[in-house]
mmCIF file of C-alpha atoms in Angstrom:
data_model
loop_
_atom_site.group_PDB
_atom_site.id
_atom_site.type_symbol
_atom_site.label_atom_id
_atom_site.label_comp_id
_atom_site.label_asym_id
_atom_site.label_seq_id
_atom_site.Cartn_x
_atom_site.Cartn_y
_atom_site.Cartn_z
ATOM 1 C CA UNK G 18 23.275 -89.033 87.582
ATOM 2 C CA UNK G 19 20.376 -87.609 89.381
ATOM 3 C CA UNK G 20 20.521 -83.815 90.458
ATOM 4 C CA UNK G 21 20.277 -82.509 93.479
ATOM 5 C CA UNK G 22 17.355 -81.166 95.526
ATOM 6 C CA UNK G 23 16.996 -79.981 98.831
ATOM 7 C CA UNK G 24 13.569 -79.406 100.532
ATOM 8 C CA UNK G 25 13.314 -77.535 103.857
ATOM 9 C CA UNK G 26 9.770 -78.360 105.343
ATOM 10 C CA UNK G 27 8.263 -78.447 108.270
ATOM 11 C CA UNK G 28 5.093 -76.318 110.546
ATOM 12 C CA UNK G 29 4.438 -72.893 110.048
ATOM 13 C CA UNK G 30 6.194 -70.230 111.970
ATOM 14 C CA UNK G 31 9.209 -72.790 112.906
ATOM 15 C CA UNK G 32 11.411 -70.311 110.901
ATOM 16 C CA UNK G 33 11.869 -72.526 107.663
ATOM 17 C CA UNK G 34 12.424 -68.690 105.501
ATOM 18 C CA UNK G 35 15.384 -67.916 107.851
ATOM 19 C CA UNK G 36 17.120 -71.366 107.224
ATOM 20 C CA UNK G 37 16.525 -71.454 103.657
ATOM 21 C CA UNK G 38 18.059 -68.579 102.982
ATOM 22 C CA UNK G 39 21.063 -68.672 105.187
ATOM 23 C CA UNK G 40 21.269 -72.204 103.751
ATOM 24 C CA UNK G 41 21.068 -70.913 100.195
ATOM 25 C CA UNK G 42 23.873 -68.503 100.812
ATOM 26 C CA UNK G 43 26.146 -71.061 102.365
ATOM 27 C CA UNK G 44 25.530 -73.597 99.362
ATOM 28 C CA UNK G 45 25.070 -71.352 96.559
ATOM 29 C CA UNK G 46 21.297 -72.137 96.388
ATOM 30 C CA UNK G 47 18.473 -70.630 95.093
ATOM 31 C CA UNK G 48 14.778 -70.910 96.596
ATOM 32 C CA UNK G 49 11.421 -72.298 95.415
ATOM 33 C CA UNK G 50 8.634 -71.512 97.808
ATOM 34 C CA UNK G 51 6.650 -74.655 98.098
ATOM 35 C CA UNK G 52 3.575 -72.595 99.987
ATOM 36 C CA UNK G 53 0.671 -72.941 98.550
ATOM 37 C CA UNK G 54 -0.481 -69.081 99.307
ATOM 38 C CA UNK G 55 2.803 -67.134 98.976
ATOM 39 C CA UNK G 56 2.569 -67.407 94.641
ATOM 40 C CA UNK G 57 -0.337 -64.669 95.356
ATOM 41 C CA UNK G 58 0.461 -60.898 94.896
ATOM 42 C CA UNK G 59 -1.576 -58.473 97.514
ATOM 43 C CA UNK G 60 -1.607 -60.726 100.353
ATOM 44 C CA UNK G 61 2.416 -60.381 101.624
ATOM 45 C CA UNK G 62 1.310 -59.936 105.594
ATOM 46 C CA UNK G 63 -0.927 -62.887 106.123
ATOM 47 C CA UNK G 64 0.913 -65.423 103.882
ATOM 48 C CA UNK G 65 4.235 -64.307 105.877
ATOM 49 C CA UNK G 66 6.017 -63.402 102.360
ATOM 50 C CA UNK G 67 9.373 -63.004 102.694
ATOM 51 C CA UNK G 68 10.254 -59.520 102.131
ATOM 52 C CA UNK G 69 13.093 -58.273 100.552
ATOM 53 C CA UNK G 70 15.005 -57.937 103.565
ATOM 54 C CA UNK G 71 14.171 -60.836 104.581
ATOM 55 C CA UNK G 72 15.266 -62.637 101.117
ATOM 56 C CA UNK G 73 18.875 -60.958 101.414
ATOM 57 C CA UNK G 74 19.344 -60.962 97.790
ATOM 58 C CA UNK G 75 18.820 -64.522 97.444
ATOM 59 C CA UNK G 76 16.302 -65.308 94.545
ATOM 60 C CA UNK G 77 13.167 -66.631 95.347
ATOM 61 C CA UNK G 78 10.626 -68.204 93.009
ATOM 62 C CA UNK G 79 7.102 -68.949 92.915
ATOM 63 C CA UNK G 80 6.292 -65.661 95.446
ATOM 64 C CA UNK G 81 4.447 -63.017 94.429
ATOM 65 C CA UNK G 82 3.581 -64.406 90.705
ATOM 66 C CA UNK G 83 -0.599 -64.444 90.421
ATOM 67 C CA UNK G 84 -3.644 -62.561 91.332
ATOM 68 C CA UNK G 85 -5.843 -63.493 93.850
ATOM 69 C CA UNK G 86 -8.219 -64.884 91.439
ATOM 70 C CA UNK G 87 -5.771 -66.528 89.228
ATOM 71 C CA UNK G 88 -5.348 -70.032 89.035
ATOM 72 C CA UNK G 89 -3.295 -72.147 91.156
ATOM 73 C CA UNK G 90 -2.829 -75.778 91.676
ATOM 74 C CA UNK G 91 -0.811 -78.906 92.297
ATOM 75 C CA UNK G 92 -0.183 -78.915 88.344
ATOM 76 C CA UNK G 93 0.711 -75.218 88.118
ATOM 77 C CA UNK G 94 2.905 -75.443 91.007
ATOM 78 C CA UNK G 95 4.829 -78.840 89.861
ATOM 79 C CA UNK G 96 5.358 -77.452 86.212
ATOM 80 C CA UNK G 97 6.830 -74.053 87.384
ATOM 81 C CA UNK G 98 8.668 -75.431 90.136
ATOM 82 C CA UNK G 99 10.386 -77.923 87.603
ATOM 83 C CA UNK G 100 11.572 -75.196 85.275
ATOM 84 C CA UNK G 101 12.535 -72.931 87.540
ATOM 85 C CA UNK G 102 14.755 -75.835 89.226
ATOM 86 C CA UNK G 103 16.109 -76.101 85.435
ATOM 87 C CA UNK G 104 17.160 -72.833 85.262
ATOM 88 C CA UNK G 105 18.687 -73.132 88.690
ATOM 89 C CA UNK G 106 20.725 -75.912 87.969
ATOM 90 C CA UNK G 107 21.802 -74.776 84.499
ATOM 91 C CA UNK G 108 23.019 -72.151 86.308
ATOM 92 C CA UNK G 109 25.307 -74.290 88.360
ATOM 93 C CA UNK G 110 23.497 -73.276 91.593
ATOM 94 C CA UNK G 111 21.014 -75.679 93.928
ATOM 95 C CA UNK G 112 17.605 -75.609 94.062
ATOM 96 C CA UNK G 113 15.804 -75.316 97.528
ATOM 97 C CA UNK G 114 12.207 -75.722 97.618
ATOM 98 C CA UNK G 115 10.795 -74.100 101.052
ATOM 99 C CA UNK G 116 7.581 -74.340 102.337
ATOM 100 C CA UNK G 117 4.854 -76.492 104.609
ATOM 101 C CA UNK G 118 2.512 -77.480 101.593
ATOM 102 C CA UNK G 119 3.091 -81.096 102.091
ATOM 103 C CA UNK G 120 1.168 -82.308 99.003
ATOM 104 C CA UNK G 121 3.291 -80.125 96.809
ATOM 105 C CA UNK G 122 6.230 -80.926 98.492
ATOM 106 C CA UNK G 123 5.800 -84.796 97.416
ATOM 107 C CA UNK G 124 4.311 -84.085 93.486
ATOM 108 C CA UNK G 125 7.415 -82.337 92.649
ATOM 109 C CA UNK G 126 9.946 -84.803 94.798
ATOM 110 C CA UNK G 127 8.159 -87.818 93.460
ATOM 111 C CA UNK G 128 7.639 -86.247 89.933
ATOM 112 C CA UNK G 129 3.624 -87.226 90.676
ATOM 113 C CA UNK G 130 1.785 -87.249 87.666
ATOM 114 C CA UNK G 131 -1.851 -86.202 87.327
ATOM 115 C CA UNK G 132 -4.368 -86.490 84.893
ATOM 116 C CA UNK G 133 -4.948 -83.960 82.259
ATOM 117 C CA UNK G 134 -8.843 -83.545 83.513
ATOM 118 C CA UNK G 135 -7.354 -82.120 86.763
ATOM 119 C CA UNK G 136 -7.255 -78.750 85.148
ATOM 120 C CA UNK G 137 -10.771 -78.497 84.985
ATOM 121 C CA UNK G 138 -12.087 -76.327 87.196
ATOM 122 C CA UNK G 139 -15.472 -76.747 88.028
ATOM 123 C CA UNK G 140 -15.709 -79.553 89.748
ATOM 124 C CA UNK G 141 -13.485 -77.891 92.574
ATOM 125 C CA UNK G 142 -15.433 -74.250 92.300
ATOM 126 C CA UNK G 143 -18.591 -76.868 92.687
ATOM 127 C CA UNK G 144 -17.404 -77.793 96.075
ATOM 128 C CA UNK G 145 -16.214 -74.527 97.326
ATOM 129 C CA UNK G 146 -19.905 -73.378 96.451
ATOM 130 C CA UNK G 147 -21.334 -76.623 98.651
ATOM 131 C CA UNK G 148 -18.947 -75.508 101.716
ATOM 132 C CA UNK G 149 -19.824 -71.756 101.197
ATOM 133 C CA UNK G 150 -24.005 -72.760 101.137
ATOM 134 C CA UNK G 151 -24.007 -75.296 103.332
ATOM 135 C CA UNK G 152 -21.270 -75.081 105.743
ATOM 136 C CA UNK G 153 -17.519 -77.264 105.778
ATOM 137 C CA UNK G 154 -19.098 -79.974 107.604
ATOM 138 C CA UNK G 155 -21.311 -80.613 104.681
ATOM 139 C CA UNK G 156 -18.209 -81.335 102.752
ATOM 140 C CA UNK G 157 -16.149 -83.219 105.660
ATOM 141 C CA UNK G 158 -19.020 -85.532 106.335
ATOM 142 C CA UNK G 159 -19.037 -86.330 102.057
ATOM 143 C CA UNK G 160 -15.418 -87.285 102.691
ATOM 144 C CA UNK G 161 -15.638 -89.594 105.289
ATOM 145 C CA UNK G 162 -18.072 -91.453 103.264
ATOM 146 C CA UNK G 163 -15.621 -91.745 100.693
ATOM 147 C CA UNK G 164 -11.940 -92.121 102.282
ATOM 148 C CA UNK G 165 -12.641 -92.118 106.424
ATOM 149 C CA UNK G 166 -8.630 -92.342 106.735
ATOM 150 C CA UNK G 167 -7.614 -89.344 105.093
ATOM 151 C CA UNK G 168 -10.767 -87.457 106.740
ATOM 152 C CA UNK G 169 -9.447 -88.950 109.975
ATOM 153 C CA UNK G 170 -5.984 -86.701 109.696
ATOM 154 C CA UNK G 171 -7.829 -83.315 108.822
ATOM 155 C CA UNK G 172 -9.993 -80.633 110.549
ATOM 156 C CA UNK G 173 -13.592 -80.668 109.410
ATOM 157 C CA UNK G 174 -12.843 -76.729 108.601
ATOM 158 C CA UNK G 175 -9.601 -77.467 106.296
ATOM 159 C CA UNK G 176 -11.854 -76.360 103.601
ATOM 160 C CA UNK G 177 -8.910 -76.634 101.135
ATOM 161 C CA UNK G 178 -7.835 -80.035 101.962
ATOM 162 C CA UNK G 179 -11.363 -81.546 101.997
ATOM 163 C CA UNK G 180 -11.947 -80.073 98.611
ATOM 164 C CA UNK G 181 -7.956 -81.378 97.770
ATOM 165 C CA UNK G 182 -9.395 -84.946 98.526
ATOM 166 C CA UNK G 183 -12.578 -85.012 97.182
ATOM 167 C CA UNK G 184 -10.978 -83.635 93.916
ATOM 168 C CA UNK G 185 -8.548 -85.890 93.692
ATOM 169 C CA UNK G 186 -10.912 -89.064 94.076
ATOM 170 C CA UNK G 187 -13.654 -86.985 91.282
ATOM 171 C CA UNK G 188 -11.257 -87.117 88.851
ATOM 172 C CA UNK G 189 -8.749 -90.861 89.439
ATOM 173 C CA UNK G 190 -11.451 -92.784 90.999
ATOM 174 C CA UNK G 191 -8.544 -93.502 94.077
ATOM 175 C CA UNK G 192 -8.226 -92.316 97.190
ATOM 176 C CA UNK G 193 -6.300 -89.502 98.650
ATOM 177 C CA UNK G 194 -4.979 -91.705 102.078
ATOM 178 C CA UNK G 195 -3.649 -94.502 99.215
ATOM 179 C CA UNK G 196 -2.160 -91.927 96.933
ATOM 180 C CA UNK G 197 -0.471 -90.684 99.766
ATOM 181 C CA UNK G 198 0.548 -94.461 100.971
ATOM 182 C CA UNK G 199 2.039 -94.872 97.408
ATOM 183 C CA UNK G 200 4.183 -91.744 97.822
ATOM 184 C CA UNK G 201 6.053 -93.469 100.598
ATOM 185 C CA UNK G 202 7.708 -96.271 98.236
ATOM 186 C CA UNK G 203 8.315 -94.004 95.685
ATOM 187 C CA UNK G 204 11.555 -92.797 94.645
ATOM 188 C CA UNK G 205 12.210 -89.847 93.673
ATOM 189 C CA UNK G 206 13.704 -89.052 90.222
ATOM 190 C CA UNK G 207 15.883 -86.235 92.317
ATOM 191 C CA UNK G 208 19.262 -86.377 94.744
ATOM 192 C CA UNK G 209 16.580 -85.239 97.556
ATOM 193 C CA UNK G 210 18.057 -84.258 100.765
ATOM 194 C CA UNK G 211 14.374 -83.986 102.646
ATOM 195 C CA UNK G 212 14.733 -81.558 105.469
ATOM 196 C CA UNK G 213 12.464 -81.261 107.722
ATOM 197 C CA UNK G 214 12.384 -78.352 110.858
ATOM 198 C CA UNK G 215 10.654 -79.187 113.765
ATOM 199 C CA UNK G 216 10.492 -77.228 117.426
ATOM 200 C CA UNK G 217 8.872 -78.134 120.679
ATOM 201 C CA UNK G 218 5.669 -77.275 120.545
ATOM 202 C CA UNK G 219 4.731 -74.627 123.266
ATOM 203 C CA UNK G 220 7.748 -72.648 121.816
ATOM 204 C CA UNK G 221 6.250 -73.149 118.372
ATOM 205 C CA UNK G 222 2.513 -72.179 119.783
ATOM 206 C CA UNK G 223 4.158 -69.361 121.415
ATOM 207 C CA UNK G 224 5.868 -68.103 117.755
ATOM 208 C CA UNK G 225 2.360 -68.289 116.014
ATOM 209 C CA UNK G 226 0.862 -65.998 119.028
ATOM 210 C CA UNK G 227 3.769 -63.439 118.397
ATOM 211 C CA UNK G 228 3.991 -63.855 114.770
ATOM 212 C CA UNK G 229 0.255 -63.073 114.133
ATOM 213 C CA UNK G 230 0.135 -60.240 116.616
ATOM 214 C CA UNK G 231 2.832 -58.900 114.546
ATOM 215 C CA UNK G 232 0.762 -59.341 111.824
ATOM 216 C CA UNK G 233 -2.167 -57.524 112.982
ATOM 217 C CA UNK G 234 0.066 -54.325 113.733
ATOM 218 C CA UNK G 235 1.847 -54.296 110.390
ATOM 219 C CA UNK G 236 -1.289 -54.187 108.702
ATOM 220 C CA UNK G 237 -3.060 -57.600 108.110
ATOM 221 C CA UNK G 238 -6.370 -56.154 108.916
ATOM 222 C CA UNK G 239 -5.603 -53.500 105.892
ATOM 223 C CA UNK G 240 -4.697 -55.916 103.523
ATOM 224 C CA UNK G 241 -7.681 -57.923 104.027
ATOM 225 C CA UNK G 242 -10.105 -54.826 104.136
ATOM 226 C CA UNK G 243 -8.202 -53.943 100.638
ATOM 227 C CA UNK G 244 -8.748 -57.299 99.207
ATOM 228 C CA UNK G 245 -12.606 -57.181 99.290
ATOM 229 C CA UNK G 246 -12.384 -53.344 98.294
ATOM 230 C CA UNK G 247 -10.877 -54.706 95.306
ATOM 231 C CA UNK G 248 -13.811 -57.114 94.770
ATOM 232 C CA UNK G 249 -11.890 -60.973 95.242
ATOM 233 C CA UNK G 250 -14.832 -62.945 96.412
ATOM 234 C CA UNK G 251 -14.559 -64.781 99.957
ATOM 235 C CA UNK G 252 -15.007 -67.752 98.252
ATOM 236 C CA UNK G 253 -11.654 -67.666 96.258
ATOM 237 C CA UNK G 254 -9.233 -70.238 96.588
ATOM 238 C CA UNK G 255 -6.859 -67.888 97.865
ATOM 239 C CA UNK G 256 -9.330 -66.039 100.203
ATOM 240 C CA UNK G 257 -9.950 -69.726 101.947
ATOM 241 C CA UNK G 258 -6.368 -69.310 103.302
ATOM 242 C CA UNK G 259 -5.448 -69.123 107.087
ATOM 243 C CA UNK G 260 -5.613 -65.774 107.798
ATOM 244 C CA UNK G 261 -7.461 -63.880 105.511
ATOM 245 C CA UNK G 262 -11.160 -66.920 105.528
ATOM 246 C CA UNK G 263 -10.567 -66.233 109.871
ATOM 247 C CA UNK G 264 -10.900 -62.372 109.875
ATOM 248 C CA UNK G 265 -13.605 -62.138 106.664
ATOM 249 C CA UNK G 266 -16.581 -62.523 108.804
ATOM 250 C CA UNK G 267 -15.516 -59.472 110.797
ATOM 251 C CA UNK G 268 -15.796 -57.684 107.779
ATOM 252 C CA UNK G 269 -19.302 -58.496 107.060
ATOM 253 C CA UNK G 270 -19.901 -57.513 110.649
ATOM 254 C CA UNK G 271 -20.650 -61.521 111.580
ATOM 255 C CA UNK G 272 -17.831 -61.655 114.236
ATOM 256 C CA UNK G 273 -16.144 -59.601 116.710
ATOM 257 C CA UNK G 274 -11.908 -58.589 116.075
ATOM 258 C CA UNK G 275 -11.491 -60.166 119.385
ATOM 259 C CA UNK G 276 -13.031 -63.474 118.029
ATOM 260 C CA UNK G 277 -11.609 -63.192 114.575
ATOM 261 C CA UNK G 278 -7.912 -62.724 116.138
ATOM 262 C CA UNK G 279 -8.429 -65.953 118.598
ATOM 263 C CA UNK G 280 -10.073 -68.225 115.736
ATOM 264 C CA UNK G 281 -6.348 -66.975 113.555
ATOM 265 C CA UNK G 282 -4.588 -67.858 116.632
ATOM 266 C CA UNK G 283 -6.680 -71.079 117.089
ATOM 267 C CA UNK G 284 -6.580 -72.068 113.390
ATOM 268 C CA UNK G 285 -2.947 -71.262 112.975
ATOM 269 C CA UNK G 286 -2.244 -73.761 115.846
ATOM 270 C CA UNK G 287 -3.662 -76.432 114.604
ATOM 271 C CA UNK G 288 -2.738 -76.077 111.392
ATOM 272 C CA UNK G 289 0.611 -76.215 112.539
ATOM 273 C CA UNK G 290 -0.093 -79.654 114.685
ATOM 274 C CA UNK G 291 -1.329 -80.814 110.969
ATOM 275 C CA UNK G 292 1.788 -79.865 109.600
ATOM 276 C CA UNK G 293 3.755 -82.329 111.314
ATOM 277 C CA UNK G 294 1.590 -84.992 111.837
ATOM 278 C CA UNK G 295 1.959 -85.027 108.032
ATOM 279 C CA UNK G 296 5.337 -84.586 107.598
ATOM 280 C CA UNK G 297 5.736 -87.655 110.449
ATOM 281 C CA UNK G 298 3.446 -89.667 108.237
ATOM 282 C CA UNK G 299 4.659 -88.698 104.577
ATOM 283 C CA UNK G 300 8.503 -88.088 104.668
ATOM 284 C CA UNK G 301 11.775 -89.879 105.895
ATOM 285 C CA UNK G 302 13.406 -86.561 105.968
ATOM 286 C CA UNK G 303 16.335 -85.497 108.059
ATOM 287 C CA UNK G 304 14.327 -84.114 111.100
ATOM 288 C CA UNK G 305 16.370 -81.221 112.956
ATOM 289 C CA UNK G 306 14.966 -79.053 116.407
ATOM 290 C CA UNK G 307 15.406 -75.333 115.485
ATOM 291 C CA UNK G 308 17.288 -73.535 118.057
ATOM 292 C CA UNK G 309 18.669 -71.152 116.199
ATOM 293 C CA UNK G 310 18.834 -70.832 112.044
ATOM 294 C CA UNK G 311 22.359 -70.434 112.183
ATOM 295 C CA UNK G 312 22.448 -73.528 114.707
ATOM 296 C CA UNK G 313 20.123 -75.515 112.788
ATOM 297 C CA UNK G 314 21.832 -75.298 109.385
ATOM 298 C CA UNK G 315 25.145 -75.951 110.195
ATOM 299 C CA UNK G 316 23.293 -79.300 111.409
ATOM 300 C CA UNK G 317 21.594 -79.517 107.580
ATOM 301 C CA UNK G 318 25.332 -78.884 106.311
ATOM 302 C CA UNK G 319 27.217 -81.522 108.515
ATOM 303 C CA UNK G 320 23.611 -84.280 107.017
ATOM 304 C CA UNK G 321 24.335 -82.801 103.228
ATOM 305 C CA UNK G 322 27.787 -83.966 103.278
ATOM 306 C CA UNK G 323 26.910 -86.987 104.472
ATOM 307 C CA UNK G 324 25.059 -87.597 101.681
ATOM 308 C CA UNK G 325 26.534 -85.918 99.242
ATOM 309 C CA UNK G 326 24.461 -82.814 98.156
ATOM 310 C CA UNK G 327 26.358 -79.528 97.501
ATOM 311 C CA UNK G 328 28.929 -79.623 99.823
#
């Protein structure tokens, strides 16, 4: 009999930490953050950490766990996340993975396996290097030579992706657009109720405008400034993350505040847009409108008893 899982995905800023965790408290679930930036310690404000508060005593996993210049990849994430959703279930509680990392999202649903040579990291530091010398096109324009359909579905400055793809093709010889075919006649190994939260989109633009001005007055700047005081090079996996690679150059006094705000605000947007597109493309999730958390998971309850899952 196949466990249960639930995943909660969906854009940035559509309010996926709220409905996990009321979720988690109606269901007796515990959360795995499937983000690709909130396993890094020091950088709380501009990954949009859930605080404590925020968590409401609720145990969360895979936040808060590395250094910025520690390690952290598909591999990492997929062997934590499966032994912390071990220790969930032995514990006779749920496991809900949250986040918008959709690649994640389907190597732990679809129990994806890699090859061992993936852990090497030079090839990847290689490419950072490239984009940091020569400029993200330089690595874009490599990656339409080599899989034009995945380039077509990414920004030229989605430094992380770019590098995700040519990565993955370095080390299998296949292509990130048919990997990503393959995922969608796979089954997963997992009872998966896939969730995923949606919003109309000016609301949603207008939550990333609010959200990262609230950033920038509860300290983002700060915690950026202290990151390079502490020496984590711009080039860091971590430091490539919206909202920290988008204010760096006004550090080094290349950019205005003004300019470094709108290209966060800019970025942020389309990231989001991203988001679904590949959520659209990727899952065949249970897709519900957020009005309100409270609104939106009694909507995930009434779909998990449909199927099944913990209620």
């Amino acid at each position: 009999m196949k466990k249960p899982l639930i995943v909660i995905g969906g854009p940035t800023a559509c309010g996926k930490t709220d409905v996990g965790v009321l979720l988690a408290e109606k269901i007796n679930g515990e959360i795995i953050s499937a983000d690709s930036m909130q396993i890094y310690r020091h950088m709380d404000i501009g990954t949009a950490t859930p605080t404590k508060q925020e968590m409401r005593n609720i145990p969360h996993y895979l936040i808060n766990e590395l250094e910025p210049d520690e390690e952290y990849n598909v591999m990492i994430f997929q062997k934590k996340a499966k032994e912390y959703m071990q220790k969930i279930w032995d514990s006779g509680k749920i496991p809900i993975l949250v986040g918008g990392t959709g690649f994640y999202i389907n190597a732990l649903v679809y129990d994806t396996l890699f090859e061992e040579t993936e852990q090497d990291n030079t090839f990847r530091n290689q490419l950072y290097q490239i984009a940091e010398k020569n400029g993200a096109e330089t690595l874009y324009e490599t990656l339409k030579k080599i899989d034009p359909n995945y380039a077509q579905t990414l920004h030229a400055n989605n430094v992380k992706r770019v590098v995700r793809a040519l990565e993955y093709h370095h080390f299998t010889g296949q292509l990130f657009s048919d990997y990503n075919a393959e995922q969608k006649t796979k089954q997963s190994p997992y009872h998966t109720a896939m969730i995923v939260l949606t919003m109309e989109r000016q609301k949603l633009y207008d939550r990333i405008e609010k959200r990262i001005d609230a950033m920038i007055a509860q300290g983002l700047l700060e915690e950026v400034d202290t990151l390079l005081k502490k020496g984590y090079s711009p080039a860091l996996v971590s430091m490539q993350g919206i909202g920290y690679k988008e204010l760096i150059p006004y550090f080094y006094h290349k950019i205005s505040l003004e300019q470094a705000i709108y290209d966060l605000k800019k970025n942020t947007r389309h990231f989001a847009k991203r988001q679904l597109t590949w959520f659209r493309g990727q899952t065949n999730g249970f897709w519900v409108e957020v009005k309100s958390p409270e609104q939106t998971v009694q909507k995930i309850i009434h779909y998990l008893k449909e199927i099944k899952i913990g209620v």
